[in-house]
Coordinates of C-alpha atoms and ligand atoms in Angstrom, one line a residue:
M1 CA -29.5 -13.9 1.4
N2 CA -26.6 -13.0 3.7
K3 CA -22.9 -12.8 3.3
E4 CA -22.4 -16.3 4.7
S5 CA -24.4 -17.6 2.0
F6 CA -21.8 -16.7 -0.5
G7 CA -19.1 -18.7 1.4
K8 CA -16.4 -17.8 3.5
D9 CA -13.8 -17.4 0.6
F10 CA -15.9 -15.0 -1.4
K11 CA -14.1 -11.7 -1.9
W12 CA -16.2 -8.7 -1.5
G13 CA -15.0 -5.5 -2.8
V14 CA -15.3 -1.9 -4.5
S15 CA -13.9 -0.8 -8.0
T16 CA -12.3 2.3 -9.2
A17 CA -10.1 3.6 -11.9
A18 CA -7.2 6.1 -11.9
F19 CA -8.5 8.5 -14.3
Q20 CA -11.9 8.6 -13.0
I21 CA -10.7 9.3 -9.4
E22 CA -7.2 10.7 -9.0
G23 CA -7.2 14.1 -10.4
S24 CA -3.7 15.9 -10.2
H25 CA -3.3 15.5 -14.0
D26 CA 0.2 16.9 -14.0
T27 CA 1.4 16.5 -10.6
D28 CA 4.7 15.2 -9.5
G29 CA 6.1 14.5 -12.9
K30 CA 3.0 12.6 -14.5
G31 CA 3.0 12.4 -18.6
L32 CA -0.1 13.3 -20.5
S33 CA -2.8 10.2 -21.1
I34 CA -5.0 10.1 -24.2
W35 CA -8.3 10.8 -21.7
D36 CA -6.1 14.0 -20.7
V37 CA -6.1 15.3 -24.4
F38 CA -9.2 14.0 -25.1
T39 CA -11.2 15.8 -22.6
A40 CA -9.3 19.2 -23.3
Q41 CA -10.8 18.8 -27.1
K42 CA -14.1 20.7 -27.4
S43 CA -17.4 19.0 -27.1
K44 CA -15.9 15.2 -26.6
I45 CA -17.4 15.2 -22.9
K46 CA -20.8 16.4 -21.8
G47 CA -20.8 19.6 -20.4
T48 CA -17.0 20.3 -21.3
Q49 CA -15.9 18.6 -18.2
D50 CA -12.6 17.3 -17.4
A51 CA -10.9 15.0 -14.9
R52 CA -8.0 17.4 -13.9
K53 CA -9.5 17.1 -10.2
A54 CA -12.1 14.6 -10.4
C55 CA -12.3 13.2 -6.8
D56 CA -8.9 14.3 -5.8
F57 CA -7.9 10.6 -4.6
Y58 CA -4.5 11.6 -5.5
N59 CA -4.4 13.5 -2.3
L60 CA -7.4 12.3 -0.2
Y61 CA -6.6 8.6 -0.7
K62 CA -6.3 8.2 3.0
T63 CA -9.7 9.6 3.4
D64 CA -11.0 7.2 1.0
I65 CA -9.4 4.3 2.2
N66 CA -10.4 5.0 5.7
L67 CA -13.9 4.9 4.3
I68 CA -13.5 1.7 2.6
R69 CA -12.6 0.4 6.1
S70 CA -15.3 1.8 7.8
L71 CA -17.5 0.2 5.4
N72 CA -16.1 -3.2 6.2
I73 CA -15.2 -3.8 2.3
P74 CA -11.9 -6.1 2.6
N75 CA -10.8 -5.6 -1.1
F76 CA -10.0 -2.6 -3.3
R77 CA -9.8 -2.7 -7.0
F78 CA -7.8 0.5 -8.3
S79 CA -5.8 0.9 -11.3
I80 CA -2.2 2.4 -12.1
S81 CA -1.8 5.3 -14.5
W82 CA 0.8 4.3 -16.8
P83 CA 1.8 7.9 -17.7
R84 CA 2.4 8.5 -13.9
L85 CA 5.0 5.8 -13.8
M86 CA 6.3 6.3 -17.4
P87 CA 5.6 9.9 -18.6
N88 CA 6.2 8.7 -22.1
G89 CA 4.9 5.0 -22.1
I90 CA 8.7 3.8 -22.6
G91 CA 12.0 4.7 -21.2
E92 CA 12.3 7.1 -18.4
V93 CA 10.7 5.9 -15.2
N94 CA 9.0 8.6 -12.8
Q95 CA 10.1 7.5 -9.2
R96 CA 7.5 10.0 -7.6
G97 CA 4.6 8.1 -9.6
I98 CA 5.9 4.8 -8.1
D99 CA 6.3 6.5 -4.9
Y100 CA 2.7 7.7 -5.0
Y101 CA 1.2 4.0 -5.4
N102 CA 3.5 2.6 -2.7
R103 CA 2.0 5.1 -0.4
V104 CA -1.6 3.6 -1.6
I105 CA -0.7 0.0 -1.4
D106 CA 1.1 0.5 2.2
F107 CA -2.1 2.3 3.5
L108 CA -4.2 -0.1 2.1
L109 CA -2.3 -2.7 3.8
E110 CA -2.1 -1.1 7.2
C111 CA -5.9 -0.7 7.0
G112 CA -6.1 -4.5 6.5
I113 CA -7.6 -3.9 2.7
E114 CA -6.4 -6.2 0.1
P115 CA -5.1 -4.3 -3.0
W116 CA -6.7 -5.5 -6.7
V117 CA -4.3 -3.7 -9.2
T118 CA -5.7 -3.0 -12.9
L119 CA -2.8 -2.4 -15.1
Y120 CA -4.6 -0.8 -17.8
H121 CA -8.0 1.2 -17.6
W122 CA -7.7 3.0 -20.5
D123 CA -5.5 6.1 -19.9
L124 CA -2.7 5.4 -22.4
P125 CA 0.2 7.5 -22.3
Y126 CA -0.2 10.1 -24.9
A127 CA 3.2 9.9 -26.1
L128 CA 2.5 6.4 -27.4
E129 CA -0.7 7.4 -29.0
L130 CA 1.4 9.5 -31.1
K131 CA 3.2 6.4 -32.2
G132 CA -0.2 4.6 -33.2
G133 CA -1.3 3.6 -29.5
W134 CA -3.1 0.1 -29.8
T135 CA -2.9 0.2 -33.3
N136 CA 1.0 0.0 -33.5
R137 CA 1.9 -3.7 -33.0
D138 CA 5.1 -2.6 -30.9
I139 CA 2.7 -1.9 -27.9
V140 CA 3.1 -5.6 -27.0
S141 CA 6.7 -4.8 -26.1
W142 CA 5.7 -1.3 -24.5
F143 CA 3.3 -3.1 -22.4
E144 CA 5.3 -5.8 -21.4
D145 CA 7.8 -3.5 -19.9
Y146 CA 5.3 -1.4 -18.2
T147 CA 4.0 -4.6 -16.7
E148 CA 7.7 -5.6 -15.6
L149 CA 8.0 -2.3 -13.9
C150 CA 4.7 -2.7 -12.0
A151 CA 5.3 -6.2 -11.0
R152 CA 8.7 -5.3 -10.0
S153 CA 7.8 -2.3 -8.2
F154 CA 4.7 -3.7 -6.0
G155 CA 4.6 -7.6 -6.6
D156 CA 6.3 -7.9 -3.3
R157 CA 2.9 -6.5 -1.6
V158 CA 0.2 -6.8 -4.5
S159 CA -1.1 -10.4 -5.2
N160 CA -4.2 -9.6 -7.2
W161 CA -3.4 -8.4 -10.6
M162 CA -5.9 -7.8 -13.6
V163 CA -4.2 -6.9 -16.8
M164 CA -7.1 -5.0 -18.7
N165 CA -10.5 -3.4 -18.2
E166 CA -13.2 -4.2 -20.9
P167 CA -11.0 -4.5 -23.7
S168 CA -14.4 -4.3 -26.1
V169 CA -15.3 -0.9 -24.8
F170 CA -12.0 0.9 -25.2
T171 CA -11.3 -0.9 -28.6
G172 CA -15.0 -0.2 -29.9
A173 CA -15.6 3.3 -28.3
G174 CA -11.9 4.7 -28.7
Y175 CA -10.8 3.0 -32.0
F176 CA -14.1 2.3 -34.1
L177 CA -16.5 4.7 -33.0
G178 CA -14.3 7.8 -31.8
V179 CA -16.8 8.5 -28.7
H180 CA -13.8 7.9 -26.3
A181 CA -10.3 8.7 -26.2
P182 CA -8.0 8.7 -28.5
G183 CA -11.2 9.4 -30.5
K184 CA -10.2 7.0 -33.7
S185 CA -12.6 5.6 -35.8
G186 CA -13.1 2.7 -38.7
L187 CA -12.6 -0.6 -39.2
T188 CA -8.8 -0.8 -39.7
N189 CA -7.8 1.0 -36.5
Y190 CA -10.5 -1.0 -34.6
L191 CA -9.3 -4.4 -35.9
K192 CA -5.5 -3.5 -35.3
A193 CA -6.7 -2.4 -31.9
V194 CA -8.3 -5.6 -31.0
H195 CA -5.5 -8.1 -32.2
H196 CA -2.7 -6.0 -30.1
T197 CA -4.7 -6.1 -27.2
T198 CA -5.5 -9.9 -27.1
L199 CA -1.8 -9.9 -27.9
V200 CA -1.0 -7.9 -25.0
T201 CA -3.3 -9.5 -22.3
A202 CA -1.5 -12.9 -22.9
A203 CA 1.8 -11.0 -22.8
A204 CA 1.2 -9.2 -19.7
G205 CA 0.0 -12.5 -18.0
R206 CA 3.3 -14.2 -18.7
V207 CA 5.4 -11.2 -17.4
L208 CA 3.2 -11.1 -14.5
R209 CA 3.5 -14.9 -13.8
N210 CA 7.4 -14.8 -14.1
I211 CA 7.9 -12.0 -11.8
V212 CA 5.3 -12.7 -9.2
P213 CA 5.0 -16.3 -9.4
H214 CA 2.5 -16.6 -6.8
A215 CA 0.2 -13.8 -7.8
N216 CA -3.5 -14.4 -8.6
I217 CA -3.5 -12.9 -12.3
G218 CA -6.9 -12.1 -14.0
T219 CA -8.2 -9.6 -17.0
T220 CA -11.6 -8.2 -17.0
F221 CA -14.2 -8.3 -19.7
S222 CA -17.5 -6.2 -20.2
C223 CA -20.3 -8.4 -20.9
T224 CA -24.0 -7.8 -21.4
H225 CA -27.0 -10.5 -21.7
I226 CA -28.2 -10.2 -25.1
E227 CA -32.0 -11.3 -26.3
P228 CA -33.5 -10.9 -29.9
A229 CA -36.1 -8.3 -30.3
S230 CA -38.5 -11.1 -31.6
L231 CA -38.2 -14.8 -32.8
R232 CA -37.8 -13.9 -36.2
Y233 CA -34.9 -16.0 -37.7
R234 CA -33.0 -12.7 -38.7
D235 CA -33.5 -11.1 -35.2
Q236 CA -32.2 -14.2 -33.7
M237 CA -29.2 -14.1 -36.0
A238 CA -28.7 -10.4 -35.1
A239 CA -28.6 -11.4 -31.5
H240 CA -26.1 -14.4 -32.0
R241 CA -23.5 -11.7 -33.8
V242 CA -23.7 -9.0 -31.2
D243 CA -23.4 -11.6 -28.7
A244 CA -20.2 -13.0 -30.4
L245 CA -19.1 -9.7 -30.9
L246 CA -19.3 -8.0 -27.6
N247 CA -19.0 -11.1 -25.2
R248 CA -16.9 -13.8 -27.1
T249 CA -14.2 -11.7 -29.3
F250 CA -11.7 -11.3 -26.4
I251 CA -12.1 -14.2 -24.1
E252 CA -11.8 -17.1 -26.6
P253 CA -8.7 -16.2 -28.1
L254 CA -7.2 -16.3 -24.8
I255 CA -8.5 -19.7 -23.9
G256 CA -7.3 -21.0 -27.1
M257 CA -10.5 -20.8 -29.3
G258 CA -9.3 -18.2 -31.7
Y259 CA -11.6 -15.3 -32.6
P260 CA -15.1 -16.3 -33.3
Q261 CA -14.7 -15.6 -36.9
S262 CA -17.6 -17.8 -38.2
D263 CA -20.2 -15.9 -36.1
V264 CA -19.0 -12.4 -36.9
P265 CA -17.5 -12.8 -40.5
V266 CA -15.9 -9.3 -40.3
L267 CA -13.5 -10.7 -37.9
R268 CA -11.9 -12.7 -40.4
K269 CA -10.3 -9.4 -41.4
L270 CA -8.0 -9.7 -38.2
D271 CA -6.1 -12.3 -40.4
R272 CA -4.5 -9.6 -41.8
Y273 CA -2.7 -8.3 -38.6
R274 CA -2.1 -11.9 -37.4
S275 CA 1.6 -13.3 -37.9
G276 CA 4.1 -15.9 -36.6
N277 CA 3.1 -17.5 -33.4
D278 CA 0.2 -15.3 -32.7
D279 CA -2.4 -18.1 -32.2
R280 CA -0.3 -19.6 -29.6
D281 CA 1.0 -16.3 -27.9
M282 CA -2.7 -15.0 -27.7
V283 CA -3.2 -17.8 -24.9
F284 CA -2.7 -17.5 -21.4
D285 CA -3.8 -19.4 -18.5
F286 CA -5.7 -16.9 -16.2
D287 CA -6.1 -17.5 -12.5
F288 CA -9.5 -15.7 -13.0
I289 CA -11.5 -14.0 -15.4
G290 CA -13.5 -10.8 -14.1
L291 CA -16.7 -9.9 -15.5
Q292 CA -18.4 -6.4 -15.6
C293 CA -22.1 -6.6 -16.0
Y294 CA -24.7 -3.8 -16.0
T295 CA -27.5 -4.5 -18.2
R296 CA -29.2 -6.6 -21.0
E297 CA -29.3 -5.3 -24.6
I298 CA -32.4 -6.3 -27.2
V299 CA -31.0 -6.6 -30.8
K300 CA -32.8 -6.6 -33.9
A301 CA -31.7 -7.1 -37.6
S302 CA -30.6 -3.9 -39.4
V303 CA -29.5 -3.7 -42.9
F304 CA -28.4 0.0 -42.2
T305 CA -25.9 -1.0 -39.7
P306 CA -22.5 -1.8 -41.4
Y307 CA -20.3 -5.1 -40.8
I308 CA -22.8 -6.5 -38.1
H309 CA -25.9 -5.8 -39.5
A310 CA -27.7 -5.4 -36.3
A311 CA -28.9 -2.5 -34.0
L312 CA -29.6 -2.3 -30.4
V313 CA -33.5 -1.5 -29.6
K314 CA -32.8 1.2 -27.0
A315 CA -34.1 0.7 -23.5
E316 CA -35.7 4.2 -23.3
R317 CA -38.0 3.1 -26.1
R318 CA -38.7 -0.2 -24.3
N319 CA -40.8 1.2 -21.4
V320 CA -38.5 -0.4 -18.8
D321 CA -36.7 0.7 -15.6
C322 CA -33.5 2.6 -16.5
T323 CA -30.5 3.9 -14.7
D324 CA -29.1 7.6 -15.3
M325 CA -27.0 5.7 -18.1
K326 CA -30.4 4.8 -19.8
W327 CA -29.5 1.2 -19.2
E328 CA -32.2 -1.1 -18.6
V329 CA -32.1 -2.3 -14.9
F330 CA -32.6 -6.1 -15.4
P331 CA -30.7 -8.0 -12.8
P332 CA -31.0 -11.8 -14.5
S333 CA -28.5 -10.6 -17.1
I334 CA -25.7 -11.2 -14.6
Y335 CA -27.0 -14.7 -14.0
H336 CA -27.1 -15.5 -17.7
I337 CA -23.8 -14.4 -18.0
L338 CA -22.3 -16.2 -15.2
K339 CA -24.1 -19.5 -16.8
K340 CA -22.3 -18.6 -20.1
F341 CA -19.0 -17.8 -18.9
G342 CA -19.1 -20.8 -16.7
T343 CA -19.5 -23.2 -19.6
Y344 CA -16.0 -22.6 -20.7
E345 CA -13.9 -25.0 -19.0
K346 CA -10.8 -23.2 -19.5
I347 CA -12.0 -20.5 -17.2
R348 CA -10.8 -21.4 -13.8
K349 CA -12.6 -18.9 -11.7
I350 CA -14.7 -15.7 -12.4
I351 CA -15.0 -12.8 -10.1
I352 CA -17.7 -9.9 -10.8
T353 CA -15.2 -7.1 -10.9
E354 CA -17.6 -4.5 -11.5
N355 CA -21.6 -4.1 -11.1
G356 CA -23.6 -1.0 -10.1
A357 CA -25.8 1.7 -11.3
A358 CA -25.7 5.6 -11.7
F359 CA -29.0 7.2 -10.2
P360 CA -30.0 10.8 -9.8
D361 CA -28.7 10.9 -6.1
K362 CA -29.6 14.1 -3.9
V363 CA -28.5 15.3 -0.4
V364 CA -31.4 15.8 1.9
Q365 CA -30.3 16.9 5.4
G366 CA -27.0 15.3 5.0
K367 CA -28.0 12.2 3.5
V368 CA -28.4 10.3 0.5
M369 CA -31.0 7.7 0.3
D370 CA -30.4 5.9 -2.7
E371 CA -33.1 3.0 -2.4
Q372 CA -32.8 2.1 -6.1
R373 CA -28.9 1.5 -6.0
T374 CA -29.4 -0.4 -2.8
K375 CA -32.0 -2.6 -4.4
Y376 CA -30.3 -2.8 -7.8
I377 CA -27.0 -4.2 -5.8
Q378 CA -29.4 -6.7 -3.6
D379 CA -31.0 -7.8 -6.7
H380 CA -27.7 -8.7 -8.6
L381 CA -26.4 -10.2 -5.6
L382 CA -29.6 -12.6 -5.6
Q383 CA -28.7 -13.6 -9.3
V384 CA -24.9 -14.2 -8.4
L385 CA -25.8 -16.3 -5.6
K386 CA -28.3 -18.3 -7.9
A387 CA -25.7 -18.8 -10.4
K388 CA -23.0 -19.8 -7.4
N389 CA -25.7 -22.3 -6.2
E390 CA -26.1 -24.0 -9.6
G391 CA -22.6 -24.8 -9.7
V392 CA -20.7 -21.7 -11.3
K393 CA -17.2 -20.8 -10.0
V394 CA -17.9 -17.3 -9.1
D395 CA -15.5 -16.2 -6.1
G396 CA -16.1 -12.6 -5.8
Y397 CA -18.3 -9.5 -6.3
F398 CA -16.9 -5.8 -6.5
V399 CA -19.3 -2.8 -6.6
W400 CA -18.7 -0.1 -9.1
S401 CA -17.8 2.2 -7.8
L402 CA -16.6 3.7 -4.3
T403 CA -17.4 7.2 -5.0
D404 CA -19.2 9.0 -7.5
N405 CA -16.5 9.9 -10.0
F406 CA -15.6 10.9 -13.8
E407 CA -17.7 8.7 -15.9
W408 CA -15.8 9.2 -19.2
A409 CA -17.7 10.9 -22.1
E410 CA -20.7 11.4 -19.7
G411 CA -18.6 13.6 -17.7
Y412 CA -19.7 14.0 -13.6
H413 CA -23.5 13.6 -14.3
P414 CA -23.9 9.9 -13.7
R415 CA -23.3 9.2 -10.0
F416 CA -22.4 5.4 -9.6
G417 CA -20.6 5.5 -6.0
L418 CA -21.7 4.3 -2.6
I419 CA -20.3 7.3 -1.5
Y420 CA -21.4 10.8 -2.6
V421 CA -18.9 13.5 -3.7
D422 CA -19.5 17.2 -3.5
Y423 CA -17.3 18.2 -6.4
D424 CA -17.0 21.7 -5.0
T425 CA -15.9 20.9 -1.7
Q426 CA -14.5 17.2 -2.1
E427 CA -16.9 16.3 0.8
R428 CA -18.0 12.6 0.8
I429 CA -21.3 11.3 2.2
V430 CA -21.8 7.7 2.3
K431 CA -25.1 6.8 0.5
Q432 CA -27.5 4.5 2.0
S433 CA -26.3 1.7 -0.3
G434 CA -22.9 2.0 1.3
L435 CA -24.3 1.9 4.8
W436 CA -26.4 -1.3 3.5
L437 CA -23.5 -3.0 2.2
R438 CA -21.5 -2.0 5.5
D439 CA -24.1 -4.0 7.5
F440 CA -24.4 -6.8 5.3
L441 CA -20.8 -7.4 5.1
S442 CA -20.6 -7.2 9.1
E443 CA -22.7 -9.7 9.6
V444 CA -21.1 -13.2 11.1
Ligands
BGC501 C1 -15.9 0.8 -16.7 C2 -16.0 1.8 -15.9 C3 -17.2 2.9 -15.9 C4 -18.3 1.8 -15.7 C5 -19.6 2.5 -15.8 C6 -17.4 0.0 -17.1 O1 -17.7 0.2 -18.4 O2 -14.8 -0.3 -16.5 O3 -14.7 2.8 -16.0 O4 -17.4 4.1 -15.3 O5 -18.4 0.7 -16.2 O6 -19.8 3.1 -17.1

């Protein structure tokens, strides 16, 4: 395998998210996000850590962009913090926030690196959460205004846009289980959040298309290959339901298929929140779909789990190789996912917008020898290539992540970076995986 086997138009990149790297939580007029508030609450985050400083990307963006350049990575995915641009989520615009992203974008372009902007990577303005956040249908117009501001401010230089990051994770963890911000739980909150997210995704796609007509517009989904724990019919049906819930709930309405309600009966309750032209308005013809795949899950039937009657068989109990997130290392998952999404005719193009792994990296004599991560990336790339060679329209691969960063409720313990961060000194050390990628990408 070499770079050329993927074709000359294949997009190689690295991904990040504002809240996980920027820090400067209240600098230059930024408003509070739901994650600022969530991390300030007791026992929500392992080790009671917060992201007030994180990787200090807000100040060190030039250092990190220079590192991206030194690793020969031509594309950089980052997200915009909505409360940095609009401290109250609606209304007043914070020019200093816009200036900051202008500096980042301009420096990327100066370094010959293409910006890929995510509009929403989970840091909702807290002022909007006080109005119900994703459970309030007004979020459709709030988000349209925010999208318009981003498109008008940056659309002259940014061509690649992604509306959402992983809706199934932020609605599930944040509005059903309550383990992510804003910490809401229960079926009603979850279903409203799901439906409004779907409406917003399509609506924001339309706003981008109108304002930046030649943009390359996408949105991203987390996806995981699901297998039944046994050949028993009830385990197979449980796996089928979990697959529909995790992998199909958000993509299918966007491409005009509606929610997978016959496979996940509880989603029928979504009809309560549907109105007027929703079926039409949920559809948008994205230029690409971003897939983010890390592992596989094994599923068994469970009468104790409400609504879905299925449970995951944890990787730790299966005697398999795991990452620091306790996720199984299973490279064929990304192949199966690509084949699965490849069968949707309405998907024009797929880009792997995140893939990577957390391992317990250590600095030894100034070096980080992360063989496991290097192998993880190589093995996943082989599976992406296999799918591509079999005709799946996969056109890019972005590693999660550039640097170690704030891993949400897990705090700083899991290290996902190609670059090690010493959080006390903010020193960066390129890991062996980063050096491998640099050499791989420099091959002609
Ligand atoms: C998210 C990232 C996260 C990564 C590793 C994805 O779910 O988009 O924000 O850090 O996976 O957990």
